[in-house]
Structures are given as structure tokens and as C-alpha cells.
Amino acid sequence: MTGTRVTASVEFVRSDLCLQFDVPDVPFVALTGPNGAGKTSALRCLAGLEEAAHVTWSDGEPKSRGYLPQRVMLYPAMSLADNIASSMRFAGLDKASISERTAELLDLVDIAALARRRPHEVSGGQRQRAGLARAIAATPALLLLDEPFSAIDVDSRARVRARIIEHIAESGARCVMATHDPNDLAAADAVSILLP
């Protein structure tokens, strides 16, 4: 699948932080840097969540964005499957497509056996996987991920990372990921280092 072109220049200033960076036109960009350098703020700017940010999209603003914050927030009264399906319902997909895609994504992130459980009934890593699946469920043009594998156990992390990166590449989406993990950085097409 041909990817969506996503290039942007971002300027953001607040009392304790000044960010200025470009997002190159490659499928997978990793943002790294020390704590407090602005990685999360950079993602929030690209997600449209920072009013003070000035983002210039070279090829027009992406039609859809998926965002996974560092602290995953799932709907507590919904099962993991329903949490994943929620983004597709908001995007207007039909029930059959939602059901099929939800099952695929549960398998993709290795939590199919937990589909009916609610967030408080699973581990932090399992919640992070459900949040990751929800972020990619509606096939956004731009995917913004903040430390998306940090809560996943070491044994599962490499497998889930490889599957997610392959899935994103096949979908044609562009991904910007904030991370400290050397394995995430090695998998990226470009690395942007933010300094305080």
C-alpha cells in the first residue's frame, strides 16, 4: 500500500519548553532525548492537543490521527474488545467490519484470550496492548505513540513491536514514536533527537 505523505514543521513555546523540529517524510520516525526534552509535548502538538503549537503540514493536515499517550486510558466499563472497537465505531465502520478487525487486532497484540475482560482485570502491559490496538484500529493516516511498549513484559515486547511495525507499514500510515528504547530506535526509518 502506498503511504500517506506526512511532513510537518512544529514550533511550540511555553514557559519551560521551546520546541522546534521537523518530521521527515519516512514511514516511521522515532523521537528520543532525555526526560523533559519535550517528546510527549511534540506528540501532543502533532495530535492537535496543544493550542500554543504552530504546526505546518507540508502536504496538508492528515485526515485521521491515532494517538496513544504514555499513560493509557481505557474505558473502565468496557471490555478490552469493546475498547478497541470504540475507535472504529467513532470512525463510522459497519458492525461486521468492526467485529472482524477487532478480532484481528486482539490477535496482533496477543490478548485475544482477554477480549472480554475489563481494564481493571488485566495487567498494565495488557492494557497498553489494548490501547495500542485501539490507536491503530481505525487505520489512521498518522499514528502518534508515546512509549508504546514500555509496560509490556520483555519476553513479549520484541514480538509485539515487530508485529505492530509490520502492520503500520502494510497500512501505509506514518508513525511518530517517542521512545528511549534502543530497539525502537533501531527499527525506525529516522531518529530525531530532542535536547532540553
GROMACS .gro file of C-alpha atoms in nm:
model
  196
    1MET     CA    1   0.000   0.000   0.000
    2THR     CA    2   0.128   0.346  -0.083
    3GLY     CA    3   0.182   0.553   0.228
    4THR     CA    4   0.028   0.885   0.311
    5ARG     CA    5   0.278   1.169   0.286
    6VAL     CA    6   0.315   1.330   0.624
    7THR     CA    7   0.575   1.600   0.667
    8ALA     CA    8   0.548   1.878   0.919
    9SER     CA    9   0.735   2.157   1.090
   10VAL     CA   10   0.646   2.223   1.452
   11GLU     CA   11   0.708   2.526   1.672
   12PHE     CA   12   0.589   2.526   2.032
   13VAL     CA   13   0.685   2.758   2.316
   14ARG     CA   14   0.572   2.759   2.677
   15SER     CA   15   0.744   2.896   2.984
   16ASP     CA   16   0.952   2.583   3.048
   17LEU     CA   17   0.992   2.443   2.696
   18CYS     CA   18   1.074   2.558   2.345
   19LEU     CA   19   1.039   2.302   2.067
   20GLN     CA   20   1.127   2.339   1.703
   21PHE     CA   21   1.158   2.032   1.485
   22ASP     CA   22   1.067   1.878   1.151
   23VAL     CA   23   0.901   1.545   1.083
   24PRO     CA   24   1.068   1.386   0.778
   25ASP     CA   25   0.869   1.205   0.508
   26VAL     CA   26   0.950   0.847   0.610
   27PRO     CA   27   0.714   0.579   0.740
   28PHE     CA   28   0.849   0.554   1.096
   29VAL     CA   29   1.014   0.836   1.292
   30ALA     CA   30   1.143   0.785   1.647
   31LEU     CA   31   1.172   1.085   1.880
   32THR     CA   32   1.422   1.042   2.159
   33GLY     CA   33   1.604   1.252   2.413
   34PRO     CA   34   1.638   1.291   2.788
   35ASN     CA   35   1.341   1.326   3.020
   36GLY     CA   36   1.194   1.674   2.992
   37ALA     CA   37   1.323   1.734   2.638
   38GLY     CA   38   0.968   1.756   2.501
   39LYS     CA   39   0.895   1.419   2.340
   40THR     CA   40   0.542   1.395   2.479
   41SER     CA   41   0.478   1.763   2.403
   42ALA     CA   42   0.595   1.705   2.046
   43LEU     CA   43   0.342   1.425   2.002
   44ARG     CA   44   0.068   1.637   2.159
   45CYS     CA   45   0.148   1.917   1.911
   46LEU     CA   46   0.118   1.676   1.618
   47ALA     CA   47  -0.206   1.538   1.765
   48GLY     CA   48  -0.353   1.889   1.777
   49LEU     CA   49  -0.376   1.890   2.156
   50GLU     CA   50  -0.151   2.192   2.224
   51GLU     CA   51  -0.322   2.520   2.140
   52ALA     CA   52   0.003   2.718   2.151
   53ALA     CA   53   0.166   2.495   1.890
   54HIS     CA   54   0.219   2.608   1.534
   55VAL     CA   55   0.228   2.306   1.304
   56THR     CA   56   0.285   2.348   0.931
   57TRP     CA   57   0.185   2.039   0.730
   58SER     CA   58   0.377   2.030   0.400
   59ASP     CA   59   0.121   1.809   0.225
   60GLY     CA   60  -0.194   1.912   0.409
   61GLU     CA   61  -0.310   1.809   0.754
   62PRO     CA   62  -0.357   1.431   0.793
   63LYS     CA   63  -0.722   1.325   0.761
   64SER     CA   64  -0.701   1.100   1.063
   65ARG     CA   65  -0.469   1.054   1.359
   66GLY     CA   66  -0.431   0.782   1.618
   67TYR     CA   67  -0.273   0.876   1.950
   68LEU     CA   68  -0.152   0.651   2.230
   69PRO     CA   69  -0.045   0.857   2.532
   70GLN     CA   70   0.219   0.727   2.769
   71ARG     CA   71  -0.048   0.666   3.032
   72VAL     CA   72  -0.303   0.450   2.851
   73MET     CA   73  -0.663   0.548   2.925
   74LEU     CA   74  -0.920   0.280   2.851
   75TYR     CA   75  -1.292   0.298   2.916
   76PRO     CA   76  -1.323   0.119   3.253
   77ALA     CA   77  -1.676  -0.018   3.199
   78MET     CA   78  -1.589  -0.170   2.859
   79SER     CA   79  -1.413  -0.495   2.779
   80LEU     CA   80  -1.077  -0.480   2.603
   81ALA     CA   81  -1.250  -0.581   2.278
   82ASP     CA   82  -1.507  -0.302   2.315
   83ASN     CA   83  -1.231  -0.051   2.391
   84ILE     CA   84  -1.055  -0.148   2.068
   85ALA     CA   85  -1.382  -0.138   1.872
   86SER     CA   86  -1.472   0.208   2.006
   87SER     CA   87  -1.238   0.396   1.771
   88MET     CA   88  -1.387   0.214   1.472
   89ARG     CA   89  -1.742   0.294   1.587
   90PHE     CA   90  -1.642   0.663   1.611
   91ALA     CA   91  -1.498   0.639   1.258
   92GLY     CA   92  -1.830   0.503   1.128
   93LEU     CA   93  -1.728   0.150   1.029
   94ASP     CA   94  -2.003  -0.112   0.996
   95LYS     CA   95  -2.057  -0.376   1.267
   96ALA     CA   96  -1.925  -0.669   1.064
   97SER     CA   97  -1.602  -0.485   0.978
   98ILE     CA   98  -1.560  -0.376   1.340
   99SER     CA   99  -1.605  -0.730   1.470
  100GLU     CA  100  -1.360  -0.878   1.219
  101ARG     CA  101  -1.095  -0.609   1.269
  102THR     CA  102  -1.126  -0.623   1.649
  103ALA     CA  103  -1.054  -0.998   1.641
  104GLU     CA  104  -0.753  -0.938   1.413
  105LEU     CA  105  -0.612  -0.669   1.642
  106LEU     CA  106  -0.662  -0.875   1.958
  107ASP     CA  107  -0.454  -1.147   1.791
  108LEU     CA  108  -0.198  -0.896   1.666
  109VAL     CA  109  -0.119  -0.777   2.020
  110ASP     CA  110  -0.153  -1.122   2.182
  111ILE     CA  111  -0.457  -1.052   2.403
  112ALA     CA  112  -0.733  -1.248   2.225
  113ALA     CA  113  -0.784  -1.464   2.534
  114LEU     CA  114  -0.853  -1.148   2.737
  115ALA     CA  115  -1.105  -0.993   2.496
  116ARG     CA  116  -1.399  -0.994   2.741
  117ARG     CA  117  -1.201  -0.870   3.040
  118ARG     CA  118  -1.225  -0.513   3.163
  119PRO     CA  119  -0.917  -0.294   3.209
  120HIS     CA  120  -0.902  -0.339   3.590
  121GLU     CA  121  -0.889  -0.718   3.540
  122VAL     CA  122  -0.565  -0.721   3.338
  123SER     CA  123  -0.204  -0.611   3.383
  124GLY     CA  124  -0.060  -0.275   3.281
  125GLY     CA  125   0.116  -0.434   2.984
  126GLN     CA  126  -0.208  -0.593   2.866
  127ARG     CA  127  -0.386  -0.257   2.898
  128GLN     CA  128  -0.107  -0.098   2.695
  129ARG     CA  129  -0.156  -0.358   2.421
  130ALA     CA  130  -0.530  -0.286   2.413
  131GLY     CA  131  -0.460   0.088   2.389
  132LEU     CA  132  -0.214   0.028   2.108
  133ALA     CA  133  -0.469  -0.182   1.919
  134ARG     CA  134  -0.733   0.089   1.969
  135ALA     CA  135  -0.494   0.357   1.835
  136ILE     CA  136  -0.437   0.167   1.510
  137ALA     CA  137  -0.788   0.020   1.476
  138ALA     CA  138  -0.940   0.288   1.253
  139THR     CA  139  -0.631   0.288   1.027
  140PRO     CA  140  -0.521   0.648   1.087
  141ALA     CA  141  -0.300   0.827   0.834
  142LEU     CA  142  -0.074   0.944   1.120
  143LEU     CA  143  -0.006   0.737   1.429
  144LEU     CA  144   0.145   0.903   1.735
  145LEU     CA  145   0.281   0.667   2.001
  146ASP     CA  146   0.430   0.766   2.337
  147GLU     CA  147   0.649   0.485   2.479
  148PRO     CA  148   0.404   0.227   2.338
  149PHE     CA  149   0.586  -0.087   2.452
  150SER     CA  150   0.723   0.029   2.789
  151ALA     CA  151   0.475  -0.165   3.007
  152ILE     CA  152   0.489  -0.486   2.804
  153ASP     CA  153   0.696  -0.768   2.952
  154VAL     CA  154   1.039  -0.819   2.799
  155ASP     CA  155   0.954  -1.163   2.658
  156SER     CA  156   0.655  -1.028   2.460
  157ARG     CA  157   0.786  -0.682   2.373
  158ALA     CA  158   1.000  -0.775   2.070
  159ARG     CA  159   0.723  -0.986   1.916
  160VAL     CA  160   0.453  -0.720   1.966
  161ARG     CA  161   0.687  -0.444   1.840
  162ALA     CA  162   0.769  -0.639   1.522
  163ARG     CA  163   0.402  -0.712   1.455
  164ILE     CA  164   0.294  -0.351   1.512
  165ILE     CA  165   0.570  -0.206   1.293
  166GLU     CA  166   0.485  -0.452   1.015
  167HIS     CA  167   0.114  -0.370   1.049
  168ILE     CA  168   0.180   0.004   1.029
  169ALA     CA  169   0.400  -0.042   0.721
  170GLU     CA  170   0.133  -0.252   0.548
  171SER     CA  171  -0.138   0.004   0.627
  172GLY     CA  172   0.057   0.288   0.463
  173ALA     CA  173   0.029   0.501   0.777
  174ARG     CA  174   0.306   0.723   0.907
  175CYS     CA  175   0.420   0.677   1.266
  176VAL     CA  176   0.595   0.911   1.507
  177MET     CA  177   0.701   0.737   1.828
  178ALA     CA  178   0.852   0.887   2.143
  179THR     CA  179   1.087   0.633   2.297
  180HIS     CA  180   1.402   0.566   2.498
  181ASP     CA  181   1.421   0.203   2.389
  182PRO     CA  182   1.725   0.127   2.167
  183ASN     CA  183   1.526  -0.146   1.988
  184ASP     CA  184   1.255   0.104   1.891
  185LEU     CA  185   1.525   0.342   1.767
  186ALA     CA  186   1.688   0.066   1.562
  187ALA     CA  187   1.356  -0.015   1.393
  188ALA     CA  188   1.289   0.347   1.291
  189ASP     CA  189   1.349   0.490   0.943
  190ALA     CA  190   1.465   0.819   1.100
  191VAL     CA  191   1.553   0.928   1.453
  192SER     CA  192   1.502   1.283   1.581
  193ILE     CA  193   1.686   1.372   1.900
  194LEU     CA  194   1.526   1.639   2.117
  195LEU     CA  195   1.755   1.819   2.360
  196PRO     CA  196   1.643   2.031   2.658
   0.00000   0.00000   0.00000
